[in-house]
Each structure stands twice: as C-alpha cells, then as structure tokens.
XYZ file of C-alpha atoms in Angstrom:
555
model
C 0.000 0.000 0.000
C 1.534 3.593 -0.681
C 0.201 6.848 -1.621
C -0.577 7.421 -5.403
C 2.167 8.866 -7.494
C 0.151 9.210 -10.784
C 3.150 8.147 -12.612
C 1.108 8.064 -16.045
C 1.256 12.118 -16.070
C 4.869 12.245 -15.733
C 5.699 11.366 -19.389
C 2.961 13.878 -21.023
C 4.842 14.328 -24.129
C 4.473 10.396 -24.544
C 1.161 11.475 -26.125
C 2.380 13.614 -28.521
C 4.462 10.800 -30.801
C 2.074 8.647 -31.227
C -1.118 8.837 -33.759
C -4.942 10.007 -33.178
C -7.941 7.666 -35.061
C -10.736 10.079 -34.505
C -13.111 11.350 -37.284
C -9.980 14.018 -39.035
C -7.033 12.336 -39.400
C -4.452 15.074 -40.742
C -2.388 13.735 -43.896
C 0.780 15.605 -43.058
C 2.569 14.736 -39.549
C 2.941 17.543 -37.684
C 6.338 17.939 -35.784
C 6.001 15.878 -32.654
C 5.237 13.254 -34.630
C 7.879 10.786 -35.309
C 8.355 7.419 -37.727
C 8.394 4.369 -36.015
C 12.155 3.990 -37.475
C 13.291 6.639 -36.093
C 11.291 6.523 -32.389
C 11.692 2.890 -30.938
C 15.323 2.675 -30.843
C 15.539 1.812 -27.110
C 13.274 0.085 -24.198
C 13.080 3.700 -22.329
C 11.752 5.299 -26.061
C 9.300 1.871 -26.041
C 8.205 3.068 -22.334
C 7.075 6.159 -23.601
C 5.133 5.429 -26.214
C 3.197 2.839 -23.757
C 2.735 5.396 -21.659
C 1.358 7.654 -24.516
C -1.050 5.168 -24.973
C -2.150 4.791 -20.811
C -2.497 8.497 -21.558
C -5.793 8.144 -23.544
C -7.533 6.189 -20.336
C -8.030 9.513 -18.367
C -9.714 11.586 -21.587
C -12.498 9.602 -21.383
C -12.778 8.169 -17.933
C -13.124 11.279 -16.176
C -16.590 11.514 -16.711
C -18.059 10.303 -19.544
C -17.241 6.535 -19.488
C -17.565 4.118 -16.914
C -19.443 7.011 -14.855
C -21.868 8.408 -17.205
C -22.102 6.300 -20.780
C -23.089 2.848 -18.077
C -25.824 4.961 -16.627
C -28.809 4.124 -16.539
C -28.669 0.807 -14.928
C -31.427 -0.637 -12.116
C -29.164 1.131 -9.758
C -28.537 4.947 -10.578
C -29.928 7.053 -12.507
C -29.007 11.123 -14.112
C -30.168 13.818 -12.007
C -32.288 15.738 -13.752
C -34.605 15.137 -17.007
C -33.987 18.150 -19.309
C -32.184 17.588 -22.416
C -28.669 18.164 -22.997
C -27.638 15.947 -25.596
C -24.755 14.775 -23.177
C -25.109 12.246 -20.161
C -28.912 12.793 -19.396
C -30.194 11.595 -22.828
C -27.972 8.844 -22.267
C -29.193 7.906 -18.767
C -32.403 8.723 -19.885
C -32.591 6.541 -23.333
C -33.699 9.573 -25.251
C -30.159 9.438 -26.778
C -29.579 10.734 -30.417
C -26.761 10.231 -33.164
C -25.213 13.230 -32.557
C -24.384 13.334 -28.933
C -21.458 14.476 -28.030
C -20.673 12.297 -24.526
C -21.288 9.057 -27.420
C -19.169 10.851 -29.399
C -16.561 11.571 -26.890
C -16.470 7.958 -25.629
C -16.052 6.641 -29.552
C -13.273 9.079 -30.624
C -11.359 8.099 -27.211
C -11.205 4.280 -28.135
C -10.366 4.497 -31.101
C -7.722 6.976 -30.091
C -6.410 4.438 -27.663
C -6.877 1.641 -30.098
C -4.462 3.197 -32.870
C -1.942 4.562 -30.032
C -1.600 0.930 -29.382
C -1.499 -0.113 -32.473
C 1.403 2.141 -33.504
C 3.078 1.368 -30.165
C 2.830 -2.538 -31.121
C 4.259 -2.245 -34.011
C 6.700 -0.366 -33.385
C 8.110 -2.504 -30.314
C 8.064 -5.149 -32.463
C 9.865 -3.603 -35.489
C 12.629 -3.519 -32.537
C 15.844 -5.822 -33.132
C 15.384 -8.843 -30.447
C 11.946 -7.806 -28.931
C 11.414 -11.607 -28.728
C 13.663 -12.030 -26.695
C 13.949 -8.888 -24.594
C 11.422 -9.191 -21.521
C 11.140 -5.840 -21.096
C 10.180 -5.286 -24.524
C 7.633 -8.482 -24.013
C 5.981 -6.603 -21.112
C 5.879 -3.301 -22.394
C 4.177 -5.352 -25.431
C 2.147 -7.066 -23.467
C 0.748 -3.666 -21.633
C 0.040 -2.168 -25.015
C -1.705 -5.246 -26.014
C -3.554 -5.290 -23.137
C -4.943 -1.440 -23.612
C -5.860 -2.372 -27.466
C -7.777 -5.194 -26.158
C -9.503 -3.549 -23.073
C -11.076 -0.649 -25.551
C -11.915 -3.319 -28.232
C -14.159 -5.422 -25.629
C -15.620 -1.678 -24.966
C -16.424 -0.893 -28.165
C -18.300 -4.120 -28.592
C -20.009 -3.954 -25.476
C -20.960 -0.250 -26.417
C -21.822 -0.378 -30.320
C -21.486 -4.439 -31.466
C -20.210 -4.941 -34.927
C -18.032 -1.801 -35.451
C -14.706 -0.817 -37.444
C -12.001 -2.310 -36.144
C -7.712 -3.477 -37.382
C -4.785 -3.904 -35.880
C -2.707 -1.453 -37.817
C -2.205 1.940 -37.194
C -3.771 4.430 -39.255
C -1.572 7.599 -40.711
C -3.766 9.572 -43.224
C -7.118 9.977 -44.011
C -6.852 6.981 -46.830
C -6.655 4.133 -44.216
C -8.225 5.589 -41.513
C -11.494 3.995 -42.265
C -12.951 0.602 -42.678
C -16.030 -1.796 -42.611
C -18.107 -3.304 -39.875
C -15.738 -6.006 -38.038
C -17.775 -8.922 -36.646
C -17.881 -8.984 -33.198
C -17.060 -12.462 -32.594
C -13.691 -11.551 -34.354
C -13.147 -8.737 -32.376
C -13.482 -11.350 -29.467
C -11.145 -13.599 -30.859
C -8.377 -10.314 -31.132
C -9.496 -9.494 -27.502
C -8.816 -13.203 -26.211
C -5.391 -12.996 -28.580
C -4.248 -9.867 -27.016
C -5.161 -11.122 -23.510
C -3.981 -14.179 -23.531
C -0.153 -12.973 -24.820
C -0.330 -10.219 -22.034
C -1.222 -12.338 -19.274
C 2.471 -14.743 -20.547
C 4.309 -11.864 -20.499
C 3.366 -9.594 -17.562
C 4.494 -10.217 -13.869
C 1.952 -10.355 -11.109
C 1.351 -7.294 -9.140
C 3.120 -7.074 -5.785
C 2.977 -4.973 -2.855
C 5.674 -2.203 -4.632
C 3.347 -1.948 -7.686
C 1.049 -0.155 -8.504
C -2.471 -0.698 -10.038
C -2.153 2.118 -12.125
C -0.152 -0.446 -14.873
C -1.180 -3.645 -16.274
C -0.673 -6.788 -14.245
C -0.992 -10.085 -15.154
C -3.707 -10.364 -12.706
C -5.270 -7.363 -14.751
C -5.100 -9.429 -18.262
C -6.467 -12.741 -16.581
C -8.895 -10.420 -14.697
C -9.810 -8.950 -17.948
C -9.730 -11.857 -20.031
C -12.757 -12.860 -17.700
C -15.160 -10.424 -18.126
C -14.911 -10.677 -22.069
C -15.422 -14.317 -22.045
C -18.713 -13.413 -19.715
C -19.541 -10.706 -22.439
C -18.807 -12.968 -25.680
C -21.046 -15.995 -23.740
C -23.754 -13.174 -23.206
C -26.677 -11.929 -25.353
C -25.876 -9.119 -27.143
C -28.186 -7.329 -29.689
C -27.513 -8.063 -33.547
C -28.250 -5.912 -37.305
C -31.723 -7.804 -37.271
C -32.743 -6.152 -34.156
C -32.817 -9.080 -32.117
C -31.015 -10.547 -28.995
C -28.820 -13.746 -29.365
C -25.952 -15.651 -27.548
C -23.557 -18.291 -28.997
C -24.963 -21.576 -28.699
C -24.425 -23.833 -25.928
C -20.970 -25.750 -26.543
C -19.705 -21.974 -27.334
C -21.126 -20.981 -24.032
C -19.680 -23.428 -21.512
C -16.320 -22.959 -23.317
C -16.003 -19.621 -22.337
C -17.386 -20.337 -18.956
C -14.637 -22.932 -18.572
C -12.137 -20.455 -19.554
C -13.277 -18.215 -16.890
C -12.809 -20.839 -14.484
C -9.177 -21.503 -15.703
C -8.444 -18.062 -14.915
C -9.947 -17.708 -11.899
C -7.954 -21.041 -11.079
C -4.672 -18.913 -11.530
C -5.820 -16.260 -8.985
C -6.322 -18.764 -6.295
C -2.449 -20.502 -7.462
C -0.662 -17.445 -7.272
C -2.579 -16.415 -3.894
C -1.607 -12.799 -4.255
C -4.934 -10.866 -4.890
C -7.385 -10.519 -1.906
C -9.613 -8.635 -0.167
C -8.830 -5.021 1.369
C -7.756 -6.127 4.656
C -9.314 -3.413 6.004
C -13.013 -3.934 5.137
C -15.329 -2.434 2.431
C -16.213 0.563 3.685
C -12.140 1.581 3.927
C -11.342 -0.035 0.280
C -13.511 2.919 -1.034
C -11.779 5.492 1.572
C -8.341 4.349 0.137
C -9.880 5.433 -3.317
C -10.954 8.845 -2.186
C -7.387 9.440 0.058
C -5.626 8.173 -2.868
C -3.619 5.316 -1.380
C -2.802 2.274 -4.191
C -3.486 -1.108 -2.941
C -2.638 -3.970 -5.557
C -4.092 -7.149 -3.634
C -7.823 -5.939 -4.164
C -7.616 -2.811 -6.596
C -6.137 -5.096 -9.841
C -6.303 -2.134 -12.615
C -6.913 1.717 -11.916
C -6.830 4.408 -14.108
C -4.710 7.270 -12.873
C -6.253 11.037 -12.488
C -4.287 14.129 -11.315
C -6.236 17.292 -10.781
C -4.887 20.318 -12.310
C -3.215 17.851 -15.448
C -6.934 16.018 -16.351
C -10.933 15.635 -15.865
C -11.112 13.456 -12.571
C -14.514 14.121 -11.615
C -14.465 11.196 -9.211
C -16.224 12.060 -5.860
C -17.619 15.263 -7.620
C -19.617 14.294 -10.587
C -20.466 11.013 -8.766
C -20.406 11.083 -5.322
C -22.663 13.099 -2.471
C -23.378 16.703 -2.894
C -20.777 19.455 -1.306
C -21.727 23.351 -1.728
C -18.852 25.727 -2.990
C -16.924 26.683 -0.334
C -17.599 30.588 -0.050
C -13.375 31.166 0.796
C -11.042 33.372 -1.297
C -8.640 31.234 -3.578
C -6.065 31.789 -1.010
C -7.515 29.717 1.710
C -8.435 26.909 -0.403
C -5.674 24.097 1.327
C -8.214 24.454 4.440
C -11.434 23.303 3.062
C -13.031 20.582 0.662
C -13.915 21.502 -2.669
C -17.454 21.438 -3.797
C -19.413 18.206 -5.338
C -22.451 18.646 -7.925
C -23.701 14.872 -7.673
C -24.915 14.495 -10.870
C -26.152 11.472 -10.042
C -29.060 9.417 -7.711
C -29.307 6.031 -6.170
C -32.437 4.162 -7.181
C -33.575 4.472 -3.468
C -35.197 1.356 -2.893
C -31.617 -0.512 -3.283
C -30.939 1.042 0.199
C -33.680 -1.479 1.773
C -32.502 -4.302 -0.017
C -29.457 -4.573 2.241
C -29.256 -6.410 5.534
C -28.790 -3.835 8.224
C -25.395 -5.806 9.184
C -23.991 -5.643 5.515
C -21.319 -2.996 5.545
C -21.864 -2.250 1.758
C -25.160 -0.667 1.956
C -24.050 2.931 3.730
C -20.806 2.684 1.442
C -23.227 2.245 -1.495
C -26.139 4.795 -0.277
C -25.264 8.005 0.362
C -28.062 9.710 2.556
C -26.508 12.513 3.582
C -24.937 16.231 2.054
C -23.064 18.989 3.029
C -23.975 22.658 3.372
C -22.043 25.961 3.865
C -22.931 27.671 6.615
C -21.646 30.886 6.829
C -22.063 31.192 10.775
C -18.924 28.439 10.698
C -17.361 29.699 7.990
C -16.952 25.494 7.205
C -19.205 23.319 5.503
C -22.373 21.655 7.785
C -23.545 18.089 7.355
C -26.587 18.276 6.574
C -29.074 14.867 6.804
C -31.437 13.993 3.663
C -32.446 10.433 5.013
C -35.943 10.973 4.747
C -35.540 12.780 1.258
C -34.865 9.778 -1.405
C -34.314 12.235 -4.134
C -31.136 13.370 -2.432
C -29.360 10.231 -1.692
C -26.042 9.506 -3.695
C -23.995 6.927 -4.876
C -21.615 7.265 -1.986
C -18.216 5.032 -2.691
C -15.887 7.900 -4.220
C -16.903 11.296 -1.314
C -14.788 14.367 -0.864
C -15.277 13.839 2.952
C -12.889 10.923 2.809
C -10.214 13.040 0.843
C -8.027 15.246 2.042
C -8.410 19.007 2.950
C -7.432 21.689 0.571
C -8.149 21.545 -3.471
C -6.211 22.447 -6.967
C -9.659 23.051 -8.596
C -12.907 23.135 -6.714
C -14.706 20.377 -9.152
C -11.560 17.874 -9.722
C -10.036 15.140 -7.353
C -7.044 13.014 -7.941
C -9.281 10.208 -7.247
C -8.736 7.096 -9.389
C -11.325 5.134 -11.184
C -10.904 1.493 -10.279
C -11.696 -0.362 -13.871
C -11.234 -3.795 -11.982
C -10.845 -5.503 -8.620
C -10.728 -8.436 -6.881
C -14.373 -8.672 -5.914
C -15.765 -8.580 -9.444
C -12.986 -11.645 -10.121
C -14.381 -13.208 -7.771
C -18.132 -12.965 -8.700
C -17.407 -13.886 -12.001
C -15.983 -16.889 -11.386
C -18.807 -17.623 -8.933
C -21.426 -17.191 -12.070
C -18.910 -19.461 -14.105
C -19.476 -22.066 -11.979
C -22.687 -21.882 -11.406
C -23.471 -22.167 -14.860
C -21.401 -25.106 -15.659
C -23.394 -26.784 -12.526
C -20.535 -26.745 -9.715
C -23.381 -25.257 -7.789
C -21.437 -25.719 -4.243
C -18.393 -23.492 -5.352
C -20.514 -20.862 -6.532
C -22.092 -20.366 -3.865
C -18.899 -20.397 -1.825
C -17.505 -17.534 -3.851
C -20.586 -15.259 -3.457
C -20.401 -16.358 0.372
C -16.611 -14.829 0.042
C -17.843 -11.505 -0.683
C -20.805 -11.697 1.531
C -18.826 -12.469 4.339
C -16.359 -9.612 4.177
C -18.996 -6.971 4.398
C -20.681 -8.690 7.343
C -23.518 -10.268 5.210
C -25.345 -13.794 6.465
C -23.931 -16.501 4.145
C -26.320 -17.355 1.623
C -27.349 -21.064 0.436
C -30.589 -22.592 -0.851
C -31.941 -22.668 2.843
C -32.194 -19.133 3.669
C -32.485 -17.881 -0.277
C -35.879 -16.847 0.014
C -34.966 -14.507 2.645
C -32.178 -12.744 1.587
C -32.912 -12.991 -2.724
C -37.049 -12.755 -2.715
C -40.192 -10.590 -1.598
C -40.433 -9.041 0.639
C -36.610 -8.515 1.127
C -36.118 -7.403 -2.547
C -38.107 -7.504 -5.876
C -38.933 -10.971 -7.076
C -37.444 -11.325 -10.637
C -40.182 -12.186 -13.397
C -36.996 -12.664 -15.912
C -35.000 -15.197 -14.133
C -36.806 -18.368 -13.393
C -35.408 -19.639 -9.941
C -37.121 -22.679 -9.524
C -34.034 -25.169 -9.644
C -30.472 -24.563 -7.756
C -29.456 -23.187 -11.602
C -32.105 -19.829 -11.156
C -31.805 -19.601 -7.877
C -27.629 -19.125 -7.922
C -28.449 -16.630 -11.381
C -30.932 -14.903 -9.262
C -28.054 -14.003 -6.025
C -25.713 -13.369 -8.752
C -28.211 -11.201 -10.400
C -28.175 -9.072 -7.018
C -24.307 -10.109 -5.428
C -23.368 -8.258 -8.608
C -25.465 -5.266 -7.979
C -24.723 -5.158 -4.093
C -21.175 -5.447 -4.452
C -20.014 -3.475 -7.332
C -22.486 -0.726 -7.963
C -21.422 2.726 -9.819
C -18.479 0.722 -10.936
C -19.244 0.561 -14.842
C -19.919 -2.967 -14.542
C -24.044 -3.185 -14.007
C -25.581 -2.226 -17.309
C -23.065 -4.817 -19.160
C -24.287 -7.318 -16.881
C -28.079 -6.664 -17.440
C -27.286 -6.410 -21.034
C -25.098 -9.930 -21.215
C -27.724 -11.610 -19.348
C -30.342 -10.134 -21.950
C -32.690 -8.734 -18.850
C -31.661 -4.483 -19.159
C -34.592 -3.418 -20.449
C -37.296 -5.833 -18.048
C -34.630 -4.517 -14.912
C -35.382 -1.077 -16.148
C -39.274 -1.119 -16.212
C -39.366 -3.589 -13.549
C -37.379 -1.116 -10.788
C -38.955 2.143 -12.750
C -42.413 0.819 -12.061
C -41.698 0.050 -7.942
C -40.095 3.899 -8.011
C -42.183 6.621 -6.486
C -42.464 8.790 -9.336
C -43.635 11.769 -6.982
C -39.876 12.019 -5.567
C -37.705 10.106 -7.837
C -37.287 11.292 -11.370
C -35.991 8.249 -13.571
C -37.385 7.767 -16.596
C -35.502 5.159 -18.024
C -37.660 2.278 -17.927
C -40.642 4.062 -19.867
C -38.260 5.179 -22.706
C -35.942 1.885 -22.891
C -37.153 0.361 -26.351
C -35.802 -3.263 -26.631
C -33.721 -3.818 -29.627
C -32.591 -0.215 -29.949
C -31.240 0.537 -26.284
C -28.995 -2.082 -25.848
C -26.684 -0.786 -27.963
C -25.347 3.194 -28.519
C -25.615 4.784 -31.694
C -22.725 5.169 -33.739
C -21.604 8.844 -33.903
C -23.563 10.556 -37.353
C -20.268 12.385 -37.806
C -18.806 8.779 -38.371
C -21.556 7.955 -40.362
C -21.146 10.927 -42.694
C -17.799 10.023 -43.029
C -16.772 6.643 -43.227
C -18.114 5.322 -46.709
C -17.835 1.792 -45.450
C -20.438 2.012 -43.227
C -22.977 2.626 -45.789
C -25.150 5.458 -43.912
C -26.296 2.610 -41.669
C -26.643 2.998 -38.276
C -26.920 0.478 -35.315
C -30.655 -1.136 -34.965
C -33.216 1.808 -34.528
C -30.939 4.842 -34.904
C-alpha cells in the first residue's frame, strides 16, 4: 500500500508521438510526430510510447465513461430530465446520433486503439523484442490497452470498425463493420499474450499499470460478455450456442484457477467501507484494486467524488484559503432508493453504497455543515468515491485526484462464482458469493435461507429469471451479489445487457419507483432492440463510406 504517485502524467509528451484515429485524421505529420524507425530505438523510447497510450484512459474516464455512458442501470440514474444531448439523454434513453458524450467515448477508443497499435508495431519492429522481456511486457501492456477498448467498443456499439494497424492519413483511416465475434477472438489474442508476459502485481506496484492479474482479470469479463446476449443488425437478442457458451465459462474458471495458485490478490484487509476510503485518500493497494486508471487534478478531468459522489456546496473562501477546506461536489447522479432497503442492516456495503446525507455551507462556521437527507430519497447519492474521505485543501474546486478502479478483486471473484454456477458446480458458486458476503458482514447465503435474503419481501422478485431449480436460484443471487457489491463501478448495465434482462430490470425497478420524488425515466423510454446498444456517432456515419449510412438497430 503507498500513496498514489500518478506516474502516467509524468511522461505527457508520450502522447504527442504517437497517432490520433478520430473522425480528421491530418495527412501531413505535424512535428512531434515521429516514424516508427526513427522513435523505438531503445526500451526507455518503447516506455514512452506505452505510456502515450495509458495516456488516452483519463480523456475519457473522467466523466463520460464508466461514470456516465453505463448509466442508466437498475441502480442509478441522471439527475435531472432536461435535455442536454450529453449524459442525461444517455441515462435517460432519449439518446440521439449526434451526442457528443457518445461521441466523446467513440473518438477516445479508437484513439487508444491506434496509439496501441502504432506502439505494437513499433516494439516489435525492434531488433530482439522476442527475446527482450522488457520489450515483451511493455508489449504485453500495449496489447492489453488495445484489447480492453476493443471489448468496450463491442459492449458499447457491437459490430463496429475495427484493425490492428495503425492508421496515418485519411486513406486508411477507415474501414467496414468487423464482426464482433472476431473482435473477441483479437481481444482473447491480445489477452492471452499479455497475461504470458506480464508479472503479477506485488505490494511495490502499482495498479495504475497492467498486471498479469489485470489481463487474466480482464480476459474474464470478455469471455462473460462474448457468452452473453448481445443485440444483432436484425434487431434481435442472441448468444452463442451452448458448446460456445460453456467454453467460455470454462475459460473463466481456468483463470480464476490462476488467482487462487498465485494467492496474491485478496480482499482489502481493512473492510469495504475503507477499500472505497483508500480510493478517495488516494492510497494504491494492488491485492484488491487489480487495474486503476490514474487522475491528477490540475493535469486532467477526474470528476471522481464530484460528478459522482454526495453533494458538497462551494466553499464561499477566497482562492487563497483553499488548502483548508473541501472543494465542492455537484452529484450528478441518484441512487435508485429502494436498493438502500434491499441490504441487511449488518452488511457494511449498503451505507458505502447509499449516500443519505450532504453537506452545506454555513456561513455562521465559515466550514461546511452536514446536513441529513435520510428521509428525502431524491437526495441520496452513490456514496463510494466522497470528498469527505479526501483530504483538505483543493487544486480546482470540481476535480479530485481520485482514481477510477476499472477492476478488482471482488468482481474476479463474482465472475468466477457465475462461471461455476453455470457449468453446474453449484457448491463453489455459492462459496464464492459467500466470500464476498462475508467480508462486508452479510449472512452466508445457500438454498436454505435464499428466500430470505434474494425474494419478496426482502427485494423484488425477478419475473426474468426463473429460480425454480439450484441453476435460477444461484443466477438470481448473482443477479443481485453483482449489484450489491459493485455498484457505480461501470460494470451493471453490461451485466443486465449480457444476461439479456436491461430493459425488463429497467421497467421492472422504474415501475416500484415513487415517481412523486424520484425522477428516472428510463424504464418508460428503454425500447428493446434499440437501447442495448449506442448509436454510432452521425459524424462517423457521414464520413466513413464503409459504413454505408447505416446505423446500429433503430438509430
């Protein structure tokens, strides 16, 4: 454990020699850029261009993906319902072709994607990079970015565009719908080389760089997605068939196999609710925090524990004083509040997840007030990233140098609970979700006390997942584990959509809400075989002949 040194924002000129694939690619290199020839002459130049490419994560992670493009889920939901062609029509499902947060998101992965590209070629255009393990890893870390924003832009759009060369003018920058399922086999590729060639993380690491736990960890969650349901040209949902299925199931248990080998990756030891302090105090912790992406305020957009997070007033101080107070919070985002009952009162993740409470300046103290909402549902927060865990005194009064934690230990763990339990080794999945359960003081759950943790009256019974073998019942505590464990974290909506159940979650949790106090509209504007996937970006459209002016299912 150690206090974060955001070591990705020390090499910011990293960015600068390597390539963008947005919409305008310029045909003449300007003079930062530099040929691969002349660039990758040495492992420290290599280390710089990887860098360049970790560079991209913080563009579009700052606010608009992973906090705002997942939203909404059966768990949060945009504040507010007015139009503003950003994150509320996208929360909302009133999304069009030409918003800009869609946009954003797009033009960052593929951004990433041809940084990596350029990066992986040119490592390996390198005399003895076979052999050179430094090369190997800093290959492996570059494959490991390409294949992290591939599996996003699948999950995100389905078939889409998509090589593994790097574009350098205007004539190659665009191409035709890839298949997903090839995309998935690139992803797996990628994956699989970075998890032979990276080391495991250890306690003088840092999360903020590619592991091998981080590749296996990774390689897991797109197996999930590629066994999942995802929704096709026609309109319609499908998964691979059932041989396909328990393949990648079975993969996900190999890799969860090598977690429990190597022994390294754990829980926080110091419970849940101080995991998500760490976050907000920014202390790195590699055993349960596997990949992070790094943030900096005053050098990028870390909105984490501002955008998301419990509301804070502006401090009414002069500049000069502003070491000596917290900054200020907008909470742009709710908690569906029912979630809040659904918890035991023992379970240490429900006041971690549910923010019920604000903070006020009062000008008396000359200090912000807490100030209690519990009996006011419309103001209660998601509550895991909060400026009152952070230290005193601000750069900017809206950004934190809080971290976004893409993947940890917990969500390994869940997901090879759900591979087992759908390749029938019903007693070790339920001794994985028992794992989780138990660290945040939850009764262990088992087919004897299911109805009374995962049915009416203690939550919503599920019309979409039939629990009336071992099979549903496991499906249906994964269904809320998931949700319990790892909400806000840009996992949720993937899961609903995999599982093919987003849009009856949606209506069913939209329904139960009191309208009078809770404004979330998504259920009533969800359209099934439109929603599940974004549109792609009409600028792309316009522009990229291959796609043929056609746009995904309903757009």
């Amino acid at each position: 454990m150690k206090i974060k040194r955001n070591i990705l924002y020390i090499p910011l000129a990293a960015a600068a020699l390597l390539p963008s694939a947005c919409n305008d690619i310029i045909t003449e290199n300007p003079d930062s850029y530099y040929e691969k020839d002349e660039f990758f002459t040495t492992p420290e130049k290599a280390e710089m261009a990887v860098l360049g490419v970790y560079n991209g994560l913080p563009v579009i992670y700052g606010e608009k993906d992973g906090m705002s493009l997942p939203c909404s889920d059966d768990i949060y939901y945009v504040n507010g319902v007015t139009a503003d062609n950003g994150r509320r029509d996208v929360g909302h499902y009133v999304v069009r072709t030409n918003n800009t947060w869609v946009s954003g998101v797009w033009e960052g992965k593929y951004n990433i994607i041809n940084r990596a590209n350029y990066t992986i070629s040119g490592i390996e255009s390198m005399p003895g990079w076979q052999k050179n393990t430094t090369l190997l890893r800093l290959l492996a870390e570059a494959r490991f970015l390409r294949a992290q924003s591939a599996l996003d832009l699948v999950r995100y759009w389905g078939d889409v565009p998509f090589k593994t060369e790097a574009s350098s003018g205007y004539e190659d920058a665009y191409g035709p719908r890839v298949p997903r399922e090839e995309i998935y086999d690139q992803v797996i590729a990628d994956l699989d080389f970075a998890k032979e060639h990276l080391p495991w993380a250890d306690e003088v690491g840092t999360p903020e760089r590619a592991s091998q736990g981080a590749a296996r960890g990774m390689l897991m969650r797109a197996l999930l997605s590629r066994a999942g349901y995802s929704l096709k040209a026609d309109g319609k949902l499908s998964r691979p068939d059932g041989k396909t299925r328990n393949e990648c199931f079975q993969a996900v248990i190999d890799e969860w196999l090598e977690f429990e080998a190597k022994g390294y990756h754990k829980f926080y030891p110091g419970g849940y609710e101080e995991l998500f302090k760490t976050f907000s105090q920014g202390i790195l912790d590699t055993s349960e925090s596997i990949f992070e992406v790094a943030f900096l305020a005053g050098k990028n957009n870390g909105y984490w524990g501002t955008y998301i997070g419990p509301l804070v007033a502006a401090p009414q101080i002069s500049s000069t004083e502003s070491s000596k107070y917290m900054g200020r919070a907008n909470a742009m985002f709710r908690v569906v509040p029912e979630w809040r009952s659904f918890f035991e009162e023992n379970d240490e993740r429900r006041d971690v997840m549910v923010c019920t409470h604000t903070y006020v300046w009062d000008e008396t103290l000359n200090n912000h007030k807490l100030s209690d909402q519990q009996k006011n549902p419309r103001n209660w927060f998601p509550g895991k990233w909060r400026r009152e865990w952070m230290s005193l005194g601000y750069i900017d009064p809206n950004k934190t140098d809080v971290n976004f934690c893409m993947l940890r230990y917990a969500d390994v763990v869940l997901m090879a609970a759900e591979a087992y339990a759908e390749t029938g080794n019903t007693v070790e999945a339920w001794r994985l979700i028992n794992l989780v359960r138990e660290r945040a003081g939850a009764t262990p759950a088992s087919s004897s006390n299911y109805a009374s943790i995962y049915k009416a009256p203690k939550v919503y019974d599920l019309p979409y997942i039939s629990d009336g073998d071992e099979a549903g019942r496991l499906r249906t505590a994964i269904y809320w584990e998931r949700g319990f464990e790892l909400a806000f974290e840009g996992q949720r909506k993937f899961d609903l959509l995999r599982w093919g159940v987003l849009g009856d979650a949606l209506k069913l949790f939209g329904d139960n809400v009191d309208s009078r106090i809770v404004s979330y509209p998504a259920g009533k504007n969800f359209i099934k075989g439109k929603h599940e996937l974004l549109p792609i970006p009409q600028d792309e459209i316009q522009v990229n002949p291959y796609l043929e002016n056609t746009n995904n299912p309903g757009y």
